[in-house]
mmCIF file of C-alpha atoms in Angstrom:
data_model
loop_
_atom_site.group_PDB
_atom_site.id
_atom_site.type_symbol
_atom_site.label_atom_id
_atom_site.label_comp_id
_atom_site.label_asym_id
_atom_site.label_seq_id
_atom_site.Cartn_x
_atom_site.Cartn_y
_atom_site.Cartn_z
ATOM 1 C CA MET A 24 97.453 133.328 30.321
ATOM 2 C CA ARG A 25 99.903 135.269 28.192
ATOM 3 C CA ILE A 26 103.504 134.273 28.812
ATOM 4 C CA GLU A 27 106.381 136.465 27.665
ATOM 5 C CA ILE A 28 109.868 134.991 27.985
ATOM 6 C CA THR A 29 113.033 137.089 27.730
ATOM 7 C CA THR A 30 116.675 136.149 28.111
ATOM 8 C CA LYS A 31 119.906 137.984 28.815
ATOM 9 C CA ASN A 32 123.297 136.464 27.955
ATOM 10 C CA TYR A 33 121.612 133.109 27.349
ATOM 11 C CA GLU A 34 120.173 131.242 24.367
ATOM 12 C CA LEU A 35 116.802 129.771 25.402
ATOM 13 C CA SER A 36 116.343 126.102 24.526
ATOM 14 C CA GLU A 37 113.007 124.838 23.270
ATOM 15 C CA LYS A 38 112.837 122.338 26.143
ATOM 16 C CA LEU A 39 113.199 125.108 28.767
ATOM 17 C CA ARG A 40 110.539 127.171 26.969
ATOM 18 C CA GLN A 41 108.100 124.225 26.945
ATOM 19 C CA ILE A 42 108.676 123.355 30.611
ATOM 20 C CA THR A 43 108.308 127.014 31.623
ATOM 21 C CA GLU A 44 105.033 127.369 29.727
ATOM 22 C CA GLN A 45 103.774 124.040 31.075
ATOM 23 C CA LYS A 46 104.506 124.927 34.714
ATOM 24 C CA LEU A 47 103.161 128.460 34.434
ATOM 25 C CA SER A 48 99.968 127.268 32.759
ATOM 26 C CA LYS A 49 99.086 125.520 36.043
ATOM 27 C CA LEU A 50 98.661 128.974 37.574
ATOM 28 C CA ASP A 51 96.159 129.896 34.869
ATOM 29 C CA LYS A 52 93.316 128.069 36.567
ATOM 30 C CA TYR A 53 93.476 130.470 39.525
ATOM 31 C CA PHE A 54 92.277 133.429 37.470
ATOM 32 C CA GLU A 55 88.984 134.005 35.708
ATOM 33 C CA VAL A 56 90.338 136.796 33.536
ATOM 34 C CA GLU A 57 93.567 136.654 31.605
ATOM 35 C CA ALA A 58 96.788 137.201 33.516
ATOM 36 C CA LYS A 59 100.106 138.245 31.970
ATOM 37 C CA VAL A 60 103.344 136.600 33.009
ATOM 38 C CA LYS A 61 106.826 137.865 32.192
ATOM 39 C CA VAL A 62 109.660 135.385 32.696
ATOM 40 C CA SER A 63 113.252 136.520 32.510
ATOM 41 C CA PHE A 64 116.246 134.191 32.352
ATOM 42 C CA LYS A 65 119.578 135.933 33.035
ATOM 43 C CA LYS A 66 123.080 134.523 32.983
ATOM 44 C CA GLU A 67 125.567 136.580 34.988
ATOM 45 C CA ALA A 68 129.043 135.133 35.548
ATOM 46 C CA ASN A 69 128.394 131.720 37.162
ATOM 47 C CA ALA A 70 124.905 132.521 38.444
ATOM 48 C CA LEU A 71 121.684 131.840 36.570
ATOM 49 C CA THR A 72 118.745 134.011 37.673
ATOM 50 C CA THR A 73 115.085 133.428 36.920
ATOM 51 C CA GLU A 74 112.552 136.189 37.523
ATOM 52 C CA VAL A 75 108.805 135.721 37.171
ATOM 53 C CA MET A 76 106.425 138.695 37.270
ATOM 54 C CA LEU A 77 102.677 138.090 37.148
ATOM 55 C CA ASP A 78 100.324 140.940 36.243
ATOM 56 C CA TYR A 79 96.701 140.309 37.109
ATOM 57 C CA ALA A 80 94.343 143.275 36.710
ATOM 58 C CA ASN A 81 97.207 145.733 37.322
ATOM 59 C CA LYS A 82 98.277 143.949 40.513
ATOM 60 C CA PHE A 83 101.834 142.635 40.381
ATOM 61 C CA VAL A 84 103.382 139.555 41.963
ATOM 62 C CA ARG A 85 107.123 139.010 41.508
ATOM 63 C CA ALA A 86 109.647 136.382 42.577
ATOM 64 C CA THR A 87 113.261 135.606 41.702
ATOM 65 C CA ALA A 88 115.645 132.734 42.257
ATOM 66 C CA THR A 89 119.349 132.324 41.551
ATOM 67 C CA SER A 90 121.242 129.054 41.264
ATOM 68 C CA ASP A 91 123.295 127.122 38.745
ATOM 69 C CA ASN A 92 120.265 125.655 36.917
ATOM 70 C CA PHE A 93 117.231 127.366 35.342
ATOM 71 C CA TYR A 94 115.050 124.278 35.878
ATOM 72 C CA ASP A 95 115.717 124.355 39.638
ATOM 73 C CA ASN A 96 115.000 128.086 39.649
ATOM 74 C CA LEU A 97 111.526 127.447 38.252
ATOM 75 C CA ASP A 98 110.851 124.959 41.058
ATOM 76 C CA ILE A 99 111.908 127.607 43.590
ATOM 77 C CA VAL A 100 110.078 130.563 42.037
ATOM 78 C CA LEU A 101 106.671 128.995 41.413
ATOM 79 C CA PRO A 102 105.857 128.215 45.083
ATOM 80 C CA LYS A 103 106.877 131.796 45.926
ATOM 81 C CA ILE A 104 104.490 133.166 43.295
ATOM 82 C CA GLU A 105 101.696 130.908 44.485
ATOM 83 C CA GLY A 106 102.233 131.957 48.094
ATOM 84 C CA GLN A 107 101.985 135.608 47.079
ATOM 85 C CA ILE A 108 98.794 134.920 45.125
ATOM 86 C CA ARG A 109 97.368 133.299 48.244
ATOM 87 C CA LYS A 110 98.503 136.242 50.361
ATOM 88 C CA TYR A 111 96.969 138.872 48.079
ATOM 89 C CA ARG A 112 93.868 136.858 47.233
ATOM 90 C CA THR A 113 91.464 139.072 49.163
ATOM 91 C CA ARG A 114 93.072 142.190 47.748
ATOM 92 C CA PHE A 115 92.591 140.836 44.225
ATOM 93 C CA ASP A 116 88.961 140.025 45.012
ATOM 94 C CA LYS A 117 88.174 143.394 46.577
ATOM 95 C CA HIS A 118 89.610 145.468 43.761
ATOM 96 C CA GLN A 119 88.279 143.450 40.879
ATOM 97 C CA LYS A 120 85.100 141.869 42.292
ATOM 98 C CA VAL A 121 86.277 138.651 40.672
ATOM 99 C CA ARG A 122 87.507 135.552 42.450
ATOM 100 C CA ALA A 123 91.211 135.677 41.693
ATOM 101 C CA TYR A 124 92.078 132.414 43.366
ATOM 102 C CA ARG A 125 89.770 129.466 42.796
ATOM 103 C CA GLU A 126 91.762 126.292 43.424
ATOM 104 C CA SER A 127 93.916 124.825 46.152
ATOM 105 C CA ALA A 128 97.690 125.101 46.035
ATOM 106 C CA VAL A 129 99.502 123.446 43.145
ATOM 107 C CA PHE A 130 103.114 124.111 44.132
ATOM 108 C CA GLU A 131 102.805 123.387 47.835
ATOM 109 C CA THR A 132 106.022 123.324 49.821
ATOM 110 C CA ALA A 133 105.827 121.092 52.869
ATOM 111 C CA ASP A 134 109.199 122.009 54.354
ATOM 112 C CA ARG A 135 108.447 125.716 54.764
ATOM 113 C CA GLU A 136 105.913 126.901 57.305
ATOM 114 C CA GLN A 137 104.086 130.101 56.586
ATOM 115 C CA ARG A 138 103.412 132.386 59.497
ATOM 116 C CA GLU A 139 101.725 135.712 59.903
ATOM 117 C CA LYS A 140 104.102 138.645 59.741
ATOM 118 C CA SER A 141 103.910 141.365 62.332
ATOM 119 C CA ILE A 142 105.810 144.520 63.172
ATOM 120 C CA VAL A 143 108.317 143.697 65.893
ATOM 121 C CA LYS A 144 110.233 146.976 65.962
ATOM 122 C CA ASP A 145 109.224 150.588 65.494
ATOM 123 C CA LYS A 146 112.015 153.079 64.861
ATOM 124 C CA LYS A 147 111.797 156.863 64.633
ATOM 125 C CA PHE A 148 114.570 159.183 63.561
ATOM 126 C CA LYS A 149 115.016 162.810 62.611
ATOM 127 C CA LEU A 150 115.594 163.549 58.928
ATOM 128 C CA VAL A 151 118.485 165.890 58.249
ATOM 129 C CA PRO A 152 118.815 167.435 54.771
ATOM 130 C CA MET A 153 121.781 165.945 52.887
ATOM 131 C CA THR A 154 123.033 165.221 49.385
ATOM 132 C CA ILE A 155 122.879 161.824 47.742
ATOM 133 C CA GLU A 156 126.654 161.438 48.170
ATOM 134 C CA GLU A 157 126.362 162.092 51.908
ATOM 135 C CA ALA A 158 123.542 159.554 52.133
ATOM 136 C CA MET A 159 125.747 156.975 50.355
ATOM 137 C CA GLU A 160 128.495 157.566 52.916
ATOM 138 C CA GLU A 161 126.059 157.290 55.822
ATOM 139 C CA MET A 162 124.608 154.055 54.475
ATOM 140 C CA GLU A 163 128.097 152.601 54.071
ATOM 141 C CA LEU A 164 129.141 153.695 57.555
ATOM 142 C CA LEU A 165 126.024 152.172 59.115
ATOM 143 C CA GLY A 166 126.384 148.945 57.132
ATOM 144 C CA HIS A 167 122.706 148.973 56.118
ATOM 145 C CA ASN A 168 121.314 147.855 52.783
ATOM 146 C CA PHE A 169 119.016 150.902 52.557
ATOM 147 C CA TYR A 170 118.950 154.462 53.859
ATOM 148 C CA VAL A 171 116.052 156.937 54.095
ATOM 149 C CA PHE A 172 117.045 160.609 53.896
ATOM 150 C CA LEU A 173 115.801 164.111 53.135
ATOM 151 C CA GLU A 174 117.402 165.277 49.888
ATOM 152 C CA ALA A 175 118.715 168.825 50.352
ATOM 153 C CA LYS A 176 118.034 170.292 46.877
ATOM 154 C CA SER A 177 114.493 169.030 46.303
ATOM 155 C CA ASN A 178 113.521 168.767 49.988
ATOM 156 C CA THR A 179 111.929 165.353 49.363
ATOM 157 C CA ILE A 180 112.275 162.099 51.237
ATOM 158 C CA GLN A 181 114.249 159.571 49.185
ATOM 159 C CA VAL A 182 115.436 156.002 49.696
ATOM 160 C CA LEU A 183 118.896 154.795 48.745
ATOM 161 C CA TYR A 184 119.235 151.002 48.573
ATOM 162 C CA GLN A 185 121.754 148.276 47.740
ATOM 163 C CA ARG A 186 120.741 146.196 44.703
ATOM 164 C CA ASN A 187 121.353 142.459 44.353
ATOM 165 C CA ASP A 188 124.092 143.124 41.784
ATOM 166 C CA GLY A 189 126.011 145.310 44.279
ATOM 167 C CA ASP A 190 125.123 148.657 42.715
ATOM 168 C CA LEU A 191 122.971 151.264 44.412
ATOM 169 C CA GLY A 192 119.407 152.297 43.566
ATOM 170 C CA LEU A 193 117.541 155.490 44.431
ATOM 171 C CA ILE A 194 113.794 155.792 44.980
ATOM 172 C CA GLN A 195 112.491 159.318 44.428
ATOM 173 C CA PRO A 196 108.850 160.353 44.863
ATOM 174 C CA GLU A 197 107.145 162.200 42.035
ATOM 175 C CA VAL A 198 106.051 165.634 43.160
#
């Protein structure tokens, strides 16, 4: 497993690097071919954010955690990653014809029950052409954290969303 660690506004200690590599190496036994892991430690104001992105055969699994301690963040993120590996296990197997997940859970969380997700609401709405600025206003008026709209100039469906840092993001399809 190749582990790449990056930091933002934080000087990485050798102890944190060793613990990160040690904990992530436990995930290595789930994969027969090499997986790449990118770990990002970010310090923003009083919050410390850890993001782990695992790339296995061009399939991505990502999890983040924010608290006041990077060590606690690792303990939160790793069960999330493992749960996603378990969830996508058959998808990994189908696409690669390799058993992606070979062992039982390492970072098992007893306090959280996992249940099957299902669609509980189906909503249909008419798309009206509008500008990005109009979509921003609509999203703010509705109080939603995302808004799907038909962009007037390009006549494409786009998604405007609220990012974790409070800014807005825009998803545009490539035509």
